[in-house]
Short mmCIF file of C-alpha atoms and ligand atoms in Angstrom, two decimals:
data_model
loop_
_atom_site.label_atom_id
_atom_site.label_comp_id
_atom_site.label_asym_id
_atom_site.label_seq_id
_atom_site.Cartn_x
_atom_site.Cartn_y
_atom_site.Cartn_z
CA UNK A 1 -50.90 5.08 -2.71
CA UNK A 2 -48.29 7.79 -3.09
CA UNK A 3 -46.81 8.36 -6.52
CA UNK A 4 -43.25 7.56 -5.50
CA UNK A 5 -44.26 4.11 -4.29
CA UNK A 6 -45.51 3.30 -7.77
CA UNK A 7 -41.93 3.31 -9.00
CA UNK A 8 -41.33 0.05 -7.14
CA UNK A 9 -44.32 -1.78 -8.51
CA UNK A 10 -43.00 -4.05 -11.25
CA UNK A 11 -43.87 -7.78 -11.34
CA UNK A 12 -41.05 -8.86 -9.06
CA UNK A 13 -41.84 -6.25 -6.40
CA UNK A 14 -45.55 -7.07 -6.53
CA UNK A 15 -44.60 -10.71 -6.03
CA UNK A 16 -42.48 -9.95 -2.94
CA UNK A 17 -45.26 -7.73 -1.56
CA UNK A 18 -47.90 -10.36 -2.21
CA UNK A 19 -45.87 -12.97 -0.34
CA UNK A 20 -45.64 -10.58 2.61
CA UNK A 21 -49.35 -9.67 2.45
CA UNK A 22 -50.39 -13.34 2.40
CA UNK A 23 -48.31 -14.24 5.41
CA UNK A 24 -49.28 -11.06 7.27
CA UNK A 25 -52.91 -12.09 7.05
CA UNK A 26 -52.15 -15.58 8.28
CA UNK A 27 -50.08 -14.30 11.22
CA UNK A 28 -52.44 -11.45 12.12
CA UNK A 29 -49.49 -9.14 11.75
CA UNK A 30 -49.96 -5.70 13.29
CA UNK A 31 -51.25 -3.41 10.52
CA UNK A 32 -48.71 -0.66 11.26
CA UNK A 33 -45.76 -3.05 11.19
CA UNK A 34 -47.12 -4.64 8.03
CA UNK A 35 -47.42 -1.30 6.24
CA UNK A 36 -43.87 -0.30 7.21
CA UNK A 37 -42.49 -3.60 5.91
CA UNK A 38 -44.28 -3.31 2.57
CA UNK A 39 -41.93 -0.51 1.44
CA UNK A 40 -38.16 -0.10 1.52
CA UNK A 41 -36.68 2.15 4.16
CA UNK A 42 -34.36 3.90 1.71
CA UNK A 43 -33.62 3.71 -2.01
CA UNK A 44 -30.70 5.35 -3.73
CA UNK A 45 -30.77 5.88 -7.51
CA UNK A 46 -27.51 6.88 -9.14
CA UNK A 47 -26.08 7.46 -12.58
CA UNK A 48 -22.88 5.58 -13.23
CA UNK A 49 -20.93 7.24 -16.04
CA UNK A 50 -17.83 5.44 -17.32
CA UNK A 51 -15.51 5.79 -20.27
CA UNK A 52 -15.84 2.72 -22.48
CA UNK A 53 -12.78 1.13 -24.09
CA UNK A 54 -13.72 2.79 -27.39
CA UNK A 55 -13.32 6.23 -25.81
CA UNK A 56 -17.01 7.17 -25.58
CA UNK A 57 -18.83 7.86 -22.34
CA UNK A 58 -21.87 5.84 -21.34
CA UNK A 59 -24.15 6.30 -18.33
CA UNK A 60 -25.60 3.24 -16.57
CA UNK A 61 -28.42 3.43 -13.99
CA UNK A 62 -27.50 2.05 -10.58
CA UNK A 63 -29.53 1.33 -7.44
CA UNK A 64 -29.06 0.44 -3.79
CA UNK A 65 -32.22 -0.35 -1.85
CA UNK A 66 -32.18 -0.78 1.93
CA UNK A 67 -35.39 -2.52 2.86
CA UNK A 68 -35.05 -2.71 6.62
CA UNK A 69 -32.49 -2.35 9.39
CA UNK A 70 -34.38 -3.38 12.47
CA UNK A 71 -32.11 -6.31 13.35
CA UNK A 72 -28.81 -4.70 12.35
CA UNK A 73 -27.01 -3.12 9.40
CA UNK A 74 -28.33 -3.82 5.92
CA UNK A 75 -26.89 -6.74 3.98
CA UNK A 76 -27.23 -7.95 0.42
CA UNK A 77 -25.56 -8.43 -2.92
CA UNK A 78 -24.89 -6.21 -5.91
CA UNK A 79 -25.73 -7.47 -9.38
CA UNK A 80 -24.64 -6.33 -12.79
CA UNK A 81 -27.37 -7.34 -15.23
CA UNK A 82 -29.40 -5.87 -18.05
CA UNK A 83 -32.70 -6.52 -16.23
CA UNK A 84 -31.78 -4.60 -13.08
CA UNK A 85 -34.46 -2.07 -12.12
CA UNK A 86 -35.58 -0.28 -8.97
CA UNK A 87 -38.50 -2.67 -8.46
CA UNK A 88 -36.38 -5.78 -8.93
CA UNK A 89 -33.68 -4.56 -6.55
CA UNK A 90 -36.33 -3.55 -3.99
CA UNK A 91 -37.94 -7.02 -4.13
CA UNK A 92 -34.56 -8.67 -3.69
CA UNK A 93 -33.83 -6.34 -0.74
CA UNK A 94 -37.08 -7.39 0.93
CA UNK A 95 -36.22 -11.08 0.46
CA UNK A 96 -32.82 -10.39 2.05
CA UNK A 97 -34.61 -9.04 5.15
CA UNK A 98 -36.55 -12.27 5.58
CA UNK A 99 -33.51 -14.39 4.74
CA UNK A 100 -31.26 -12.75 7.34
CA UNK A 101 -33.99 -12.84 9.95
CA UNK A 102 -34.81 -16.51 9.27
CA UNK A 103 -31.14 -17.46 9.64
CA UNK A 104 -30.88 -15.43 12.85
CA UNK A 105 -28.27 -13.07 11.40
CA UNK A 106 -28.06 -9.57 12.94
CA UNK A 107 -28.87 -7.83 9.65
CA UNK A 108 -31.64 -6.15 7.72
CA UNK A 109 -32.01 -6.64 3.97
CA UNK A 110 -30.57 -4.65 1.08
CA UNK A 111 -29.72 -5.16 -2.57
CA UNK A 112 -28.00 -3.21 -5.27
CA UNK A 113 -27.39 -3.36 -8.95
CA UNK A 114 -26.24 -1.65 -12.09
CA UNK A 115 -28.24 -2.11 -15.27
CA UNK A 116 -25.66 -3.12 -17.87
CA UNK A 117 -24.51 -6.02 -20.08
CA UNK A 118 -21.54 -7.44 -18.13
CA UNK A 119 -20.90 -10.27 -20.65
CA UNK A 120 -20.22 -7.68 -23.33
CA UNK A 121 -17.94 -5.53 -21.17
CA UNK A 122 -14.17 -5.76 -20.73
CA UNK A 123 -12.65 -6.24 -17.28
CA UNK A 124 -11.57 -2.60 -17.36
CA UNK A 125 -15.11 -1.40 -18.08
CA UNK A 126 -16.48 -3.59 -15.28
CA UNK A 127 -13.90 -2.17 -12.89
CA UNK A 128 -14.83 1.41 -13.80
CA UNK A 129 -18.53 0.63 -13.24
CA UNK A 130 -17.81 -0.99 -9.86
CA UNK A 131 -15.64 1.91 -8.68
CA UNK A 132 -17.92 4.72 -9.84
CA UNK A 133 -21.04 2.97 -8.51
CA UNK A 134 -19.30 2.54 -5.14
CA UNK A 135 -18.32 6.21 -5.14
CA UNK A 136 -21.94 7.25 -5.75
CA UNK A 137 -23.40 5.11 -2.95
CA UNK A 138 -20.45 5.61 -0.61
CA UNK A 139 -22.18 7.73 2.07
CA UNK A 140 -24.80 5.01 2.51
CA UNK A 141 -22.56 1.93 2.91
CA UNK A 142 -20.05 0.85 5.55
CA UNK A 143 -19.42 -2.00 8.00
CA UNK A 144 -21.97 -0.54 10.41
CA UNK A 145 -24.51 0.66 7.82
CA UNK A 146 -24.82 -1.55 4.80
CA UNK A 147 -22.50 -4.32 3.62
CA UNK A 148 -22.68 -5.33 -0.07
CA UNK A 149 -21.69 -8.75 -1.44
CA UNK A 150 -21.57 -10.59 -4.77
CA UNK A 151 -24.69 -11.48 -6.74
CA UNK A 152 -25.35 -12.11 -10.44
CA UNK A 153 -22.30 -11.25 -12.60
CA UNK A 154 -20.30 -9.83 -9.71
CA UNK A 155 -17.60 -11.82 -7.94
CA UNK A 156 -14.56 -11.70 -5.63
CA UNK A 157 -12.76 -9.29 -7.97
CA UNK A 158 -15.73 -6.88 -7.98
CA UNK A 159 -15.76 -6.95 -4.17
CA UNK A 160 -12.01 -6.22 -4.07
CA UNK A 161 -12.58 -3.10 -6.23
CA UNK A 162 -15.44 -1.95 -3.98
CA UNK A 163 -13.33 -2.51 -0.86
CA UNK A 164 -10.44 -0.60 -2.44
CA UNK A 165 -12.59 2.34 -3.55
CA UNK A 166 -14.22 2.68 -0.14
CA UNK A 167 -10.89 2.27 1.70
CA UNK A 168 -9.23 4.96 -0.41
CA UNK A 169 -12.03 7.38 0.41
CA UNK A 170 -11.77 6.90 4.16
CA UNK A 171 -7.98 6.68 4.11
CA UNK A 172 -7.40 3.22 5.57
CA UNK A 173 -8.23 -0.40 4.72
CA UNK A 174 -11.83 -1.31 5.60
CA UNK A 175 -12.28 -4.99 4.74
CA UNK A 176 -15.64 -5.16 6.58
CA UNK A 177 -17.38 -2.88 4.04
CA UNK A 178 -18.09 -5.79 1.68
CA UNK A 179 -18.15 -9.58 1.91
CA UNK A 180 -17.29 -12.15 -0.72
CA UNK A 181 -13.79 -10.64 -1.10
CA UNK A 182 -10.71 -12.63 -2.06
CA UNK A 183 -9.16 -14.20 1.06
CA UNK A 184 -5.97 -12.16 0.72
CA UNK A 185 -7.83 -8.85 1.21
CA UNK A 186 -9.89 -10.00 4.19
CA UNK A 187 -12.23 -12.51 2.60
CA UNK A 188 -13.11 -15.76 4.27
CA UNK A 189 -12.49 -19.38 3.47
CA UNK A 190 -15.62 -21.10 2.17
CA UNK A 191 -17.51 -18.03 0.83
CA UNK A 192 -17.27 -18.88 -2.88
CA UNK A 193 -18.91 -22.27 -2.39
CA UNK A 194 -21.24 -21.27 0.46
CA UNK A 195 -24.48 -20.69 -1.47
CA UNK A 196 -24.27 -23.91 -3.49
CA UNK A 197 -23.19 -25.87 -0.44
CA UNK A 198 -26.24 -24.58 1.43
CA UNK A 199 -28.54 -25.41 -1.50
CA UNK A 200 -27.28 -29.01 -1.56
CA UNK A 201 -27.54 -29.20 2.24
CA UNK A 202 -31.19 -28.12 2.34
CA UNK A 203 -32.09 -30.43 -0.56
CA UNK A 204 -30.58 -33.42 1.23
CA UNK A 205 -32.31 -32.52 4.49
CA UNK A 206 -35.65 -32.06 2.72
CA UNK A 207 -35.36 -35.31 0.76
CA UNK A 208 -34.47 -37.28 3.92
CA UNK A 209 -37.77 -36.12 5.41
CA UNK A 210 -40.04 -36.04 2.36
CA UNK A 211 -38.75 -38.95 0.26
CA UNK A 212 -36.55 -41.25 2.34
CA UNK A 213 -37.50 -44.12 -0.01
CA UNK A 214 -35.48 -42.61 -2.89
CA UNK A 215 -31.90 -43.90 -2.85
CA UNK A 216 -30.59 -42.04 -5.89
CA UNK A 217 -32.78 -38.99 -6.47
CA UNK A 218 -32.55 -37.50 -9.96
CA UNK A 219 -31.93 -33.78 -10.40
CA UNK A 220 -32.29 -31.08 -13.07
CA UNK A 221 -30.47 -27.78 -12.53
CA UNK A 222 -31.28 -24.56 -14.36
CA UNK A 223 -28.21 -22.29 -14.27
CA UNK A 224 -24.57 -23.27 -14.00
CA UNK A 225 -23.05 -20.14 -12.47
CA UNK A 226 -21.68 -20.04 -8.95
CA UNK A 227 -24.88 -21.38 -7.33
CA UNK A 228 -25.87 -24.05 -9.88
CA UNK A 229 -22.39 -25.47 -10.40
CA UNK A 230 -21.51 -25.79 -6.72
CA UNK A 231 -24.96 -27.27 -5.92
CA UNK A 232 -24.37 -29.82 -8.71
CA UNK A 233 -20.95 -30.69 -7.33
CA UNK A 234 -22.20 -31.37 -3.80
CA UNK A 235 -25.37 -33.19 -4.87
CA UNK A 236 -23.29 -35.40 -7.18
CA UNK A 237 -20.90 -36.07 -4.28
CA UNK A 238 -23.90 -37.06 -2.12
CA UNK A 239 -24.91 -39.72 -4.68
CA UNK A 240 -27.68 -37.79 -6.46
CA UNK A 241 -27.97 -38.34 -10.21
CA UNK A 242 -27.76 -35.02 -12.11
CA UNK A 243 -29.56 -35.75 -15.40
CA UNK A 244 -29.92 -32.27 -16.89
CA UNK A 245 -28.23 -28.88 -16.60
CA UNK A 246 -28.73 -25.60 -18.42
CA UNK A 247 -26.74 -22.37 -18.66
CA UNK A 248 -27.19 -19.10 -20.57
CA UNK A 249 -26.14 -20.76 -23.83
CA UNK A 250 -28.22 -23.97 -23.75
CA UNK A 251 -28.96 -27.21 -21.94
CA UNK A 252 -27.61 -30.76 -21.77
CA UNK A 253 -29.23 -34.04 -20.77
CA UNK A 254 -27.86 -37.49 -19.89
CA UNK A 255 -30.30 -40.12 -18.69
CA UNK A 256 -27.52 -42.10 -16.98
CA UNK A 257 -26.34 -39.05 -15.05
CA UNK A 258 -23.72 -36.34 -15.68
CA UNK A 259 -20.22 -36.72 -14.23
CA UNK A 260 -20.15 -33.28 -12.57
CA UNK A 261 -16.39 -33.01 -11.84
CA UNK A 262 -15.71 -33.89 -15.51
CA UNK A 263 -18.29 -31.32 -16.66
CA UNK A 264 -16.73 -28.68 -14.41
CA UNK A 265 -13.33 -29.16 -16.10
CA UNK A 266 -15.06 -28.98 -19.49
CA UNK A 267 -16.73 -25.68 -18.54
CA UNK A 268 -13.44 -24.28 -17.24
CA UNK A 269 -11.83 -24.94 -20.61
CA UNK A 270 -14.79 -24.05 -22.86
CA UNK A 271 -16.78 -21.40 -20.97
CA UNK A 272 -20.12 -23.24 -21.23
CA UNK A 273 -21.76 -26.65 -20.76
CA UNK A 274 -22.83 -26.56 -24.41
CA UNK A 275 -20.86 -29.03 -26.52
CA UNK A 276 -20.06 -31.31 -23.55
CA UNK A 277 -19.43 -34.62 -25.34
CA UNK A 278 -20.96 -37.02 -22.77
CA UNK A 279 -24.51 -35.61 -22.89
CA UNK A 280 -27.16 -34.74 -25.44
CA UNK A 281 -28.23 -31.23 -26.23
CA UNK A 282 -31.78 -30.28 -25.17
CA UNK A 283 -34.03 -27.25 -25.34
CA UNK A 284 -33.26 -25.10 -22.27
CA UNK A 285 -36.92 -24.30 -21.55
CA UNK A 286 -37.73 -28.04 -21.30
CA UNK A 287 -35.58 -28.36 -18.20
CA UNK A 288 -38.52 -27.37 -15.96
CA UNK A 289 -40.70 -30.17 -17.28
CA UNK A 290 -38.37 -33.17 -16.97
CA UNK A 291 -39.52 -36.18 -14.93
CA UNK A 292 -36.93 -35.72 -12.17
CA UNK A 293 -37.19 -35.88 -8.39
CA UNK A 294 -35.55 -32.52 -7.69
CA UNK A 295 -35.65 -29.36 -9.81
CA UNK A 296 -33.22 -26.57 -8.93
CA UNK A 297 -33.88 -23.19 -10.58
CA UNK A 298 -30.52 -21.49 -9.89
CA UNK A 299 -30.50 -18.55 -12.31
CA UNK A 300 -32.98 -15.67 -12.48
CA UNK A 301 -36.41 -14.75 -11.04
CA UNK A 302 -39.84 -15.55 -12.56
CA UNK A 303 -38.97 -18.73 -14.48
CA UNK A 304 -41.61 -21.10 -13.08
CA UNK A 305 -44.88 -19.37 -13.85
CA UNK A 306 -48.59 -20.19 -14.12
CA UNK A 307 -47.83 -21.15 -17.73
CA UNK A 308 -45.29 -23.96 -17.15
CA UNK A 309 -46.05 -24.91 -13.51
CA UNK A 310 -48.80 -27.40 -14.51
CA UNK A 311 -46.14 -29.39 -16.42
CA UNK A 312 -43.55 -29.51 -13.61
CA UNK A 313 -43.03 -33.17 -12.66
CA UNK A 314 -40.45 -32.81 -9.89
CA UNK A 315 -41.33 -33.81 -6.32
CA UNK A 316 -39.22 -31.01 -4.88
CA UNK A 317 -38.36 -27.57 -6.25
CA UNK A 318 -35.32 -26.02 -4.54
CA UNK A 319 -34.99 -22.27 -5.12
CA UNK A 320 -31.26 -21.75 -5.66
CA UNK A 321 -32.11 -18.39 -7.25
CA UNK A 322 -34.08 -15.57 -5.63
CA UNK A 323 -37.74 -15.54 -6.69
CA UNK A 324 -37.74 -18.18 -9.47
CA UNK A 325 -41.31 -19.36 -8.66
CA UNK A 326 -44.12 -16.80 -9.05
CA UNK A 327 -46.98 -16.80 -6.48
CA UNK A 328 -49.42 -18.17 -9.11
CA UNK A 329 -47.02 -21.00 -9.93
CA UNK A 330 -46.53 -21.55 -6.23
CA UNK A 331 -50.25 -22.24 -5.77
CA UNK A 332 -50.31 -24.60 -8.77
CA UNK A 333 -47.29 -26.57 -7.53
CA UNK A 334 -48.80 -26.80 -4.07
CA UNK A 335 -52.07 -28.17 -5.43
CA UNK A 336 -50.04 -30.84 -7.25
CA UNK A 337 -48.25 -31.79 -4.02
CA UNK A 338 -44.86 -30.43 -5.13
CA UNK A 339 -42.77 -29.24 -2.17
CA UNK A 340 -40.76 -26.02 -2.54
CA UNK A 341 -37.74 -25.00 -0.49
CA UNK A 342 -38.03 -21.19 -0.65
CA UNK A 343 -35.02 -19.14 -1.68
CA UNK A 344 -34.86 -17.33 1.66
CA UNK A 345 -33.91 -20.71 3.17
CA UNK A 346 -32.46 -22.66 0.26
CA UNK A 347 -29.88 -20.11 -0.94
CA UNK A 348 -29.13 -18.54 2.46
CA UNK A 349 -25.71 -20.24 2.73
CA UNK A 350 -24.11 -17.31 0.90
CA UNK A 351 -25.19 -14.63 3.32
CA UNK A 352 -24.46 -16.90 6.30
CA UNK A 353 -20.80 -17.16 5.30
CA UNK A 354 -20.84 -13.44 4.43
CA UNK A 355 -21.83 -12.88 8.04
CA UNK A 356 -18.87 -15.01 9.17
CA UNK A 357 -16.60 -12.96 6.90
CA UNK A 358 -17.84 -9.67 8.36
CA UNK A 359 -17.41 -10.95 11.94
CA UNK A 360 -13.84 -12.08 11.13
CA UNK A 361 -13.04 -8.72 9.48
CA UNK A 362 -14.31 -6.78 12.49
CA UNK A 363 -12.49 -8.89 15.07
CA UNK A 364 -9.37 -9.28 12.87
CA UNK A 365 -9.28 -12.99 13.69
CA UNK A 366 -9.71 -15.56 10.95
CA UNK A 367 -11.09 -19.08 11.14
CA UNK A 368 -10.12 -22.26 9.29
CA UNK A 369 -12.35 -23.60 6.50
CA UNK A 370 -13.44 -26.64 8.54
CA UNK A 371 -14.79 -24.40 11.29
CA UNK A 372 -16.67 -22.25 8.78
CA UNK A 373 -18.29 -25.20 7.02
CA UNK A 374 -19.34 -26.66 10.33
CA UNK A 375 -20.83 -23.37 11.53
CA UNK A 376 -22.63 -22.98 8.17
CA UNK A 377 -24.14 -26.45 8.44
CA UNK A 378 -25.26 -25.75 12.03
CA UNK A 379 -27.09 -22.53 11.08
CA UNK A 380 -28.65 -24.04 7.95
CA UNK A 381 -29.80 -27.12 9.88
CA UNK A 382 -31.38 -25.01 12.61
CA UNK A 383 -33.24 -22.79 10.12
CA UNK A 384 -34.38 -25.78 8.08
CA UNK A 385 -35.59 -27.65 11.16
CA UNK A 386 -37.42 -24.59 12.50
CA UNK A 387 -39.17 -24.16 9.16
CA UNK A 388 -39.99 -27.83 8.86
CA UNK A 389 -41.41 -28.00 12.39
CA UNK A 390 -43.61 -24.94 11.83
CA UNK A 391 -44.80 -26.37 8.51
CA UNK A 392 -45.98 -29.49 10.35
CA UNK A 393 -47.39 -27.62 13.33
CA UNK A 394 -49.39 -25.03 11.36
CA UNK A 395 -50.08 -27.24 8.34
CA UNK A 396 -48.66 -24.65 5.97
CA UNK A 397 -46.22 -25.05 3.06
CA UNK A 398 -42.49 -24.53 3.58
CA UNK A 399 -42.45 -21.01 2.05
CA UNK A 400 -45.23 -19.84 4.34
CA UNK A 401 -43.49 -21.36 7.36
CA UNK A 402 -40.17 -19.72 6.40
CA UNK A 403 -41.87 -16.36 5.85
CA UNK A 404 -43.74 -16.61 9.17
CA UNK A 405 -40.43 -17.06 10.98
CA UNK A 406 -38.54 -14.43 8.97
CA UNK A 407 -41.27 -11.79 9.11
CA UNK A 408 -42.18 -12.73 12.69
CA UNK A 409 -38.73 -11.98 14.10
CA UNK A 410 -38.51 -8.60 12.34
CA UNK A 411 -42.03 -7.70 13.47
CA UNK A 412 -41.27 -8.62 17.06
CA UNK A 413 -38.11 -6.49 17.04
CA UNK A 414 -39.95 -3.60 15.36
CA UNK A 415 -42.68 -3.69 17.99
CA UNK A 416 -40.12 -3.70 20.80
CA UNK A 417 -38.09 -0.87 19.28
CA UNK A 418 -41.23 1.17 18.52
CA UNK A 419 -41.68 3.88 15.90
CA UNK A 420 -39.12 6.68 15.83
CA UNK A 421 -39.42 9.56 16.70
N1 LIG B 1 -26.37 -12.14 -3.11
C1 LIG B 1 -26.49 -13.20 -2.17
C2 LIG B 1 -27.95 -13.44 -1.82
O1 LIG B 1 -28.84 -13.14 -2.57
C3 LIG B 1 -25.59 -13.03 -0.97
C4 LIG B 1 -25.78 -11.78 -0.18
C5 LIG B 1 -24.72 -11.57 0.87
O2 LIG B 1 -23.85 -12.42 1.01
O3 LIG B 1 -24.78 -10.54 1.55
O4 LIG B 1 -28.26 -14.00 -0.78
#
């Protein structure tokens, strides 16, 4: 191994690589293609200096990793988080490649991030980070090269700043440089809710097939950000009973079910689920071990591990987050008969509607929300059904089936395009 490749090898990157290696073996993937896919195509490391509100200057490390661009320009979010590192971003970029390929989107995978504490920063400080980070990676992004989007602790406002910074550099408005923008600057209807909507959609589709006998499945959701809260809303609407929810501050539990719309208004007013009067407080780490039908980890990576997996009681684990189940935990859950909807399928709704946003930006023609939701459902249904059919045909778990499809399409395109020069 070359020294530079060692920089990627933290736990999360090893996990993404191991998932690829396992499926490569199973598919008899061409060794040359496999080796090329094990490493990112390009990684950009930048320093992001900003002036803090107190007048001092602080430098934050930033990254943009482009894993692959065989099927089209790179695509993937940007996160602001204190755990951001080159290896983590590279793993997330690799997962974006499989996700886009599985959903049949004409993209390769990328991811970016700035290592910082966004909760402790003012809006002004966040804006300065977003703008300077964009400036540093500017030569490498663009509607035809690499299109960022929101991820952890970045949102519509962050995307508007990125779009503005890029547009000012090139001298005209370029809405297609990022997705997840506010509608008024070229965003699309339906993007904010897209990931959670897709999570709820795949859970319902999986439960119809795996447990049609359950009329009111019970659910525990870890994380109540954009993904967790919207998933909760749509599952509640579909008649599922949400019995436990956690966020960064703590967790709540209500055996009779949580009224999600009421909780959402509480969170809007109070900033957290903690203190919600119609539920009891519980230890946040216990959320993984509750006797529920569906468990939705919708926060960070590496939360279901070999340590707690033996105590998971859910029938279905739906990966709202990217990489919440480690490969060791994966094997344990499988041996216990727990089904897992992998993140590259479960949380793909976000990038699907990002794709719609980019298409609308490029053609300067915008669609109504109903059309977008319907198109999203169609793509999610097709990907789910393809994965489910392959899982039955090859007698493999859902993650393996999803990876076989995602990796398979990229490999086929790579073989056809050949190795340049
Ligand atoms: N950050 C999201 C993800 O992990 C969305 C990426 C995008 O919309 O490009 O899938």
